[in-house]
Coordinates of N, CA and C and ligand atoms in Angstrom, one line a residue:
M1 N 33.8 14.9 5.3 CA 32.7 14.0 4.8 C 32.2 13.1 5.9
Q2 N 30.9 12.9 6.0 CA 30.4 11.9 7.0 C 29.5 11.0 6.2
K3 N 29.3 9.9 6.8 CA 28.3 8.9 6.2 C 27.2 8.8 7.2
R4 N 26.0 8.7 6.7 CA 24.8 8.5 7.5 C 24.1 7.2 7.1
V5 N 23.6 6.5 8.0 CA 22.9 5.3 7.7 C 21.4 5.5 8.0
I6 N 20.5 5.2 7.1 CA 19.1 5.4 7.3 C 18.5 4.0 7.4
E7 N 17.9 3.8 8.5 CA 17.4 2.4 8.8 C 15.9 2.3 8.5
T8 N 15.4 1.2 8.0 CA 14.0 1.0 7.9 C 13.7 -0.3 8.7
R9 N 12.6 -0.2 9.5 CA 12.2 -1.4 10.3 C 11.1 -2.1 9.7
V10 N 11.2 -3.3 9.5 CA 10.2 -4.2 8.9 C 9.9 -5.3 9.8
S11 N 8.7 -5.5 10.2 CA 8.3 -6.7 11.0 C 7.9 -7.8 10.0
V12 N 8.3 -9.0 10.2 CA 8.0 -10.1 9.3 C 7.1 -11.1 10.0
Y13 N 6.0 -11.4 9.4 CA 5.0 -12.2 10.0 C 4.6 -13.4 9.1
S14 N 4.1 -14.5 9.7 CA 3.3 -15.4 8.9 C 1.9 -14.9 9.0
F15 N 1.0 -15.4 8.1 CA -0.4 -14.9 8.2 C -1.0 -15.3 9.5
D16 N -0.8 -16.5 10.0 CA -1.4 -16.9 11.3 C -1.0 -16.1 12.5
E17 N 0.2 -15.5 12.4 CA 0.7 -14.7 13.5 C 0.1 -13.3 13.6
L18 N -0.6 -12.9 12.6 CA -1.1 -11.5 12.5 C -2.3 -11.4 13.3
P19 N -2.5 -10.2 13.9 CA -3.8 -9.9 14.6 C -5.0 -10.0 13.6
T20 N -6.2 -10.3 14.1 CA -7.3 -10.6 13.2 C -7.6 -9.4 12.3
G21 N -7.5 -8.2 12.8 CA -7.8 -7.0 12.0 C -6.9 -6.9 10.8
C22 N -5.6 -7.3 11.0 CA -4.6 -7.2 9.8 C -5.0 -8.3 8.9
Q23 N -5.3 -9.5 9.4 CA -5.7 -10.6 8.5 C -6.9 -10.2 7.6
Q24 N -7.9 -9.5 8.2 CA -9.1 -9.1 7.5 C -8.7 -8.1 6.4
L25 N -7.8 -7.2 6.7 CA -7.4 -6.2 5.7 C -6.7 -6.8 4.6
I26 N -5.8 -7.8 4.9 CA -5.1 -8.5 3.8 C -6.1 -9.3 3.0
N27 N -7.1 -9.9 3.6 CA -8.1 -10.6 2.8 C -8.9 -9.7 1.9
A28 N -9.2 -8.5 2.4 CA -9.9 -7.5 1.5 C -9.0 -7.1 0.3
A29 N -7.7 -7.0 0.5 CA -6.8 -6.7 -0.6 C -6.8 -7.9 -1.6
K30 N -6.7 -9.1 -1.0 CA -6.6 -10.3 -1.8 C -7.9 -10.5 -2.7
E31 N -9.0 -10.2 -2.1 CA -10.3 -10.3 -2.8 C -10.3 -9.4 -4.1
Q32 N -9.6 -8.3 -4.0 CA -9.6 -7.3 -5.0 C -8.9 -7.7 -6.3
V33 N -8.0 -8.6 -6.2 CA -7.2 -9.0 -7.4 C -8.0 -9.5 -8.5
S34 N -9.2 -10.1 -8.2 CA -10.0 -10.7 -9.2 C -10.7 -9.6 -10.0
N35 N -10.8 -8.3 -9.5 CA -11.4 -7.2 -10.3 C -10.4 -6.3 -10.9
A36 N -9.1 -6.7 -10.8 CA -8.1 -5.9 -11.5 C -8.2 -5.9 -13.0
Y37 N -7.8 -4.8 -13.6 CA -7.8 -4.8 -15.1 C -6.4 -4.7 -15.5
A38 N -5.8 -5.9 -15.8 CA -4.3 -6.0 -16.0 C -4.0 -6.9 -17.2
P39 N -4.7 -6.6 -18.4 CA -4.5 -7.4 -19.5 C -3.1 -7.3 -20.1
Y40 N -2.3 -6.3 -19.8 CA -1.0 -6.1 -20.4 C 0.1 -6.7 -19.6
S41 N 0.0 -6.6 -18.3 CA 1.1 -7.1 -17.5 C 0.8 -8.5 -16.9
G42 N -0.5 -8.8 -16.8 CA -0.9 -10.1 -16.2 C -0.6 -10.1 -14.7
F43 N -0.3 -8.9 -14.1 CA 0.1 -8.8 -12.7 C -1.1 -8.1 -12.0
H44 N -1.9 -8.9 -11.3 CA -3.1 -8.4 -10.7 C -2.9 -8.0 -9.2
V45 N -3.1 -6.7 -9.0 CA -2.8 -6.2 -7.6 C -4.1 -5.7 -6.9
G46 N -4.2 -6.0 -5.7 CA -5.3 -5.5 -4.9 C -4.8 -4.7 -3.7
A47 N -5.5 -3.7 -3.3 CA -5.1 -2.9 -2.1 C -6.3 -2.5 -1.3
A48 N -6.2 -2.5 0.0 CA -7.3 -2.2 0.8 C -6.9 -1.2 1.9
V49 N -7.6 -0.1 2.0 CA -7.3 1.0 2.9 C -8.2 0.9 4.1
L50 N -7.7 0.9 5.3 CA -8.6 0.9 6.5 C -8.5 2.4 7.0
L51 N -9.7 2.9 7.2 CA -9.8 4.3 7.8 C -10.0 4.2 9.3
E52 N -9.7 5.3 9.9 CA -9.8 5.3 11.4 C -11.2 5.0 11.9
N53 N -12.2 5.3 11.1 CA -13.6 5.0 11.5 C -14.0 3.5 11.2
G54 N -13.1 2.7 10.8 CA -13.3 1.3 10.6 C -13.7 0.9 9.2
E55 N -14.0 1.9 8.3 CA -14.4 1.6 6.9 C -13.2 1.1 6.1
I56 N -13.4 0.3 5.2 CA -12.4 -0.2 4.3 C -12.7 0.2 2.8
F57 N -11.8 0.9 2.2 CA -12.0 1.2 0.7 C -10.9 0.4 0.0
A58 N -11.3 -0.3 -1.0 CA -10.4 -1.2 -1.7 C -10.4 -0.9 -3.2
G59 N -9.3 -1.3 -3.8 CA -9.2 -1.1 -5.3 C -8.2 -2.0 -5.9
N60 N -7.9 -1.8 -7.1 CA -7.0 -2.7 -7.9 C -6.4 -2.0 -9.0
N61 N -5.3 -2.6 -9.6 CA -4.7 -1.8 -10.7 C -5.6 -1.8 -12.0
Q62 N -5.5 -0.7 -12.6 CA -6.3 -0.4 -13.8 C -5.3 0.0 -15.0
E63 N -5.1 -0.9 -15.9 CA -4.1 -0.7 -16.9 C -4.8 -0.1 -18.2
N64 N -3.9 0.4 -19.1 CA -4.4 1.1 -20.3 C -3.4 0.8 -21.4
S65 N -4.0 0.7 -22.6 CA -3.1 0.4 -23.8 C -2.0 1.5 -24.0
A66 N -2.3 2.7 -23.5 CA -1.2 3.7 -23.4 C -0.7 3.5 -22.0
Y67 N 0.4 2.7 -21.9 CA 0.8 2.2 -20.6 C 0.9 3.2 -19.4
P68 N 1.5 4.4 -19.7 CA 1.6 5.4 -18.6 C 0.3 5.9 -18.0
S69 N -0.8 5.7 -18.8 CA -2.1 6.1 -18.3 C -2.7 5.1 -17.3
S70 N -2.0 4.0 -17.0 CA -2.5 3.0 -16.0 C -2.3 3.6 -14.6
L71 N -3.0 3.0 -13.7 CA -2.9 3.4 -12.3 C -2.7 2.1 -11.4
C72 N -1.8 2.2 -10.4 CA -1.6 1.1 -9.5 C -2.8 0.9 -8.5
A73 N -2.9 -0.3 -8.0 CA -3.9 -0.6 -7.0 C -3.9 0.4 -5.8
E74 N -2.7 0.6 -5.3 CA -2.5 1.4 -4.1 C -3.1 2.8 -4.3
R75 N -2.8 3.4 -5.4 CA -3.3 4.8 -5.7 C -4.8 4.8 -5.9
V76 N -5.3 3.7 -6.6 CA -6.8 3.6 -6.8 C -7.5 3.6 -5.5
A77 N -7.0 2.7 -4.6 CA -7.6 2.5 -3.3 C -7.5 3.8 -2.4
M78 N -6.3 4.4 -2.4 CA -6.1 5.6 -1.5 C -6.9 6.8 -2.0
F79 N -6.9 7.0 -3.3 CA -7.6 8.1 -3.9 C -9.1 7.9 -3.7
Y80 N -9.6 6.7 -3.8 CA -11.0 6.4 -3.6 C -11.4 6.7 -2.1
A81 N -10.5 6.3 -1.2 CA -10.8 6.5 0.2 C -10.8 8.0 0.5
N82 N -9.8 8.7 0.0 CA -9.7 10.2 0.2 C -10.8 11.0 -0.5
A83 N -11.3 10.4 -1.6 CA -12.3 11.1 -2.4 C -13.7 10.9 -1.6
R84 N -13.9 9.7 -1.1 CA -15.2 9.5 -0.4 C -15.2 10.0 1.0
R85 N -14.1 9.9 1.7 CA -14.0 10.4 3.1 C -12.9 11.3 3.3
P86 N -13.0 12.6 2.8 CA -11.9 13.5 2.9 C -11.5 14.0 4.2
D87 N -12.3 13.7 5.3 CA -12.0 14.1 6.6 C -11.6 13.0 7.5
V88 N -11.5 11.8 7.0 CA -11.1 10.6 7.9 C -9.7 10.1 7.6
P89 N -8.9 10.1 8.6 CA -7.5 9.6 8.3 C -7.5 8.1 8.0
A90 N -6.5 7.7 7.2 CA -6.3 6.3 7.0 C -5.3 5.8 8.1
S91 N -5.6 4.5 8.5 CA -4.7 4.0 9.5 C -3.9 2.8 9.0
A92 N -4.3 2.2 7.9 CA -3.5 1.1 7.4 C -3.9 0.8 5.9
I93 N -2.9 0.2 5.2 CA -3.2 -0.3 3.8 C -2.5 -1.7 3.7
A94 N -3.3 -2.6 3.0 CA -2.7 -3.9 2.7 C -2.7 -4.0 1.2
I95 N -1.6 -4.7 0.8 CA -1.4 -4.9 -0.7 C -1.1 -6.4 -1.0
A96 N -1.7 -6.9 -2.0 CA -1.5 -8.3 -2.4 C -1.4 -8.3 -4.0
A97 N -0.7 -9.3 -4.5 CA -0.6 -9.4 -5.9 C -0.7 -10.9 -6.4
F98 N -1.3 -11.0 -7.5 CA -1.6 -12.4 -8.1 C -1.1 -12.4 -9.5
A99 N -0.2 -13.4 -9.8 CA 0.3 -13.5 -11.2 C 0.5 -15.0 -11.5
K100 N 0.4 -15.3 -12.7 CA 0.6 -16.7 -13.2 C -0.2 -17.7 -12.3
G101 N -1.4 -17.3 -12.0 CA -2.3 -18.3 -11.3 C -2.1 -18.4 -9.8
R102 N -1.3 -17.5 -9.2 CA -1.2 -17.6 -7.8 C -0.8 -16.3 -7.1
F103 N -1.0 -16.2 -5.8 CA -0.5 -15.0 -5.1 C 1.0 -15.1 -5.1
V104 N 1.7 -14.0 -5.2 CA 3.1 -14.0 -5.3 C 3.7 -14.4 -4.0
D105 N 4.9 -15.1 -4.0 CA 5.6 -15.6 -2.8 C 6.1 -14.5 -1.9
E106 N 6.8 -13.6 -2.6 CA 7.5 -12.5 -1.8 C 6.5 -11.3 -1.6
P107 N 6.6 -10.6 -0.5 CA 5.7 -9.5 -0.2 C 5.8 -8.5 -1.4
V108 N 4.6 -8.0 -1.9 CA 4.6 -7.1 -3.0 C 4.8 -5.7 -2.4
T109 N 5.7 -4.9 -3.1 CA 6.1 -3.6 -2.5 C 5.6 -2.5 -3.5
P110 N 5.1 -1.4 -2.9 CA 4.5 -0.4 -3.8 C 5.6 0.4 -4.5
C111 N 5.3 0.9 -5.7 CA 6.2 1.6 -6.5 C 6.4 3.0 -5.9
G112 N 7.4 3.7 -6.4 CA 7.8 5.0 -5.9 C 6.6 6.0 -5.9
S113 N 5.9 6.1 -7.0 CA 4.8 7.0 -7.1 C 3.7 6.7 -6.1
C114 N 3.4 5.5 -5.9 CA 2.4 5.1 -4.8 C 2.9 5.5 -3.5
R115 N 4.2 5.3 -3.2 CA 4.7 5.7 -1.9 C 4.6 7.2 -1.6
Q116 N 4.8 7.9 -2.7 CA 4.6 9.4 -2.6 C 3.2 9.8 -2.3
V117 N 2.3 9.1 -3.0 CA 0.8 9.4 -2.8 C 0.4 9.0 -1.4
L118 N 0.9 7.8 -0.9 CA 0.5 7.3 0.4 C 1.1 8.3 1.5
L119 N 2.3 8.8 1.2 CA 2.9 9.7 2.2 C 2.1 11.0 2.3
E120 N 1.5 11.5 1.2 CA 0.7 12.7 1.2 C -0.4 12.5 2.2
T121 N -1.1 11.3 2.1 CA -2.2 11.1 3.0 C -1.7 11.0 4.5
E122 N -0.6 10.4 4.7 CA -0.1 10.3 6.1 C 0.2 11.7 6.6
I123 N 0.8 12.6 5.8 CA 1.2 13.9 6.2 C -0.1 14.8 6.4
R124 N -1.0 14.6 5.4 CA -2.2 15.4 5.4 C -3.0 15.3 6.7
F125 N -3.1 14.1 7.2 CA -3.8 13.8 8.5 C -2.9 13.7 9.7
N126 N -1.6 13.8 9.5 CA -0.7 13.7 10.6 C -0.9 12.4 11.4
R127 N -1.1 11.3 10.7 CA -1.3 10.0 11.3 C -0.5 8.9 10.5
N128 N 0.3 8.1 11.2 CA 1.0 7.1 10.6 C 0.1 6.1 9.9
I129 N 0.4 5.6 8.7 CA -0.3 4.6 8.1 C 0.5 3.3 8.1
K130 N -0.1 2.3 8.7 CA 0.6 1.0 8.7 C 0.5 0.3 7.4
V131 N 1.6 -0.3 7.0 CA 1.6 -1.0 5.6 C 1.7 -2.5 5.8
L132 N 0.9 -3.2 5.2 CA 0.9 -4.7 5.2 C 1.2 -5.2 3.8
L133 N 2.3 -5.8 3.6 CA 2.7 -6.2 2.2 C 2.6 -7.8 2.2
Y134 N 1.7 -8.3 1.4 CA 1.4 -9.7 1.5 C 2.3 -10.5 0.5
G135 N 2.8 -11.6 1.0 CA 3.4 -12.6 0.2 C 3.0 -14.0 0.7
E136 N 3.0 -15.0 -0.1 CA 2.6 -16.3 0.3 C 3.5 -16.8 1.4
K137 N 4.8 -16.5 1.2 CA 5.8 -17.0 2.1 C 5.9 -16.3 3.5
E138 N 5.7 -14.9 3.3 CA 5.8 -14.1 4.5 C 5.1 -12.7 4.3
I139 N 4.9 -12.0 5.3 CA 4.2 -10.7 5.2 C 5.0 -9.7 5.9
Y140 N 5.2 -8.6 5.3 CA 5.9 -7.4 5.9 C 4.9 -6.5 6.5
M141 N 5.2 -6.0 7.8 CA 4.4 -5.0 8.4 C 5.4 -3.8 8.6
I142 N 5.0 -2.6 8.2 CA 5.8 -1.4 8.3 C 5.0 -0.4 9.0
D143 N 5.5 0.3 10.0 CA 4.7 1.2 10.8 C 4.3 2.5 10.2
S144 N 5.0 3.0 9.2 CA 4.7 4.3 8.6 C 5.2 4.3 7.1
I145 N 4.5 5.1 6.3 CA 5.0 5.2 4.9 C 6.3 5.9 4.9
K146 N 6.6 6.7 5.9 CA 8.0 7.3 5.9 C 9.1 6.3 5.9
D147 N 8.8 5.1 6.5 CA 9.9 4.1 6.5 C 10.1 3.5 5.1
L148 N 9.1 3.7 4.2 CA 9.2 3.2 2.8 C 9.8 4.3 1.9
L149 N 9.9 5.5 2.4 CA 10.4 6.6 1.5 C 11.3 7.5 2.3
P150 N 12.6 7.0 2.5 CA 13.5 7.8 3.2 C 13.9 9.1 2.4
L151 N 14.2 10.1 3.1 CA 14.6 11.4 2.4 C 13.5 11.8 1.4
S152 N 12.3 11.7 1.9 CA 11.1 12.0 1.0 C 10.9 13.5 0.9
F153 N 10.2 13.9 -0.1 CA 9.8 15.3 -0.3 C 8.3 15.4 0.1
G154 N 8.1 16.4 1.0 CA 6.7 16.6 1.5 C 6.4 18.1 1.6
K155 N 5.3 18.4 2.1 CA 4.9 19.8 2.1 C 5.8 20.7 2.9
S156 N 6.5 20.2 3.9 CA 7.4 21.0 4.6 C 8.6 21.5 3.8
N157 N 8.9 20.8 2.7 CA 10.0 21.3 1.8 C 9.5 22.5 1.0
L158 N 8.2 22.8 0.9 CA 7.7 23.9 0.1 C 7.7 25.2 0.9
K159 N 8.0 25.1 2.2 CA 8.0 26.3 3.1 C 9.1 27.2 2.8
Ligands
THU1 N1 1.3 -2.5 -9.7 C1 0.5 -2.1 -8.7 O1 -0.7 -2.0 -8.9 N2 1.0 -2.0 -7.5 C2 2.3 -2.3 -7.2 O2 2.6 -2.3 -6.0 C3 3.2 -2.8 -8.2 C4 2.7 -2.6 -9.6 C5 0.7 -2.7 -11.1 C6 1.1 -1.7 -12.1 C7 0.9 -2.5 -13.4 O3 -0.5 -2.5 -13.7 C8 1.2 -3.9 -13.0 O4 1.1 -3.9 -11.6 C9 2.7 -4.3 -13.4 O5 3.6 -3.3 -13.0

């Protein structure tokens, strides 16, 4: 028997420390929370995807009275980007969440299904997608979706 340790690297920033482009993408995600449709959870999430051509496609969570029919902000934004620009790789995604009248303190982290969808785009274009997770207290920057999904399942597993 052997044990293996899988490490994930996370850079922790304050907003002011971030490069301007990252600040802009986070602001685009924050702007989206006001358009979220989240009457059931009250948890309003915004996501903004930056494409390699500089375009930003943003979205928010869309809930449904049949709860599993809801969709998270990350998937709305990434599917939107991939639907509109099927040939342009994504280079970054920012995520922010607003609940109980304020942006959450701790960085908001994507659910497992969203990680899987973001990974598909990363693999599809063979380009790492940088992840910016916004919290009022601190911001996490992660270099690749693969760091968020160790031991992931991807198209290479289907060969
Ligand atoms: N949600 C997102 O949109 N993104 C996340 O990263 C976490 C959760 C949504 C799903 C649901 O509408 C609400 O937040 C509460 O889970």
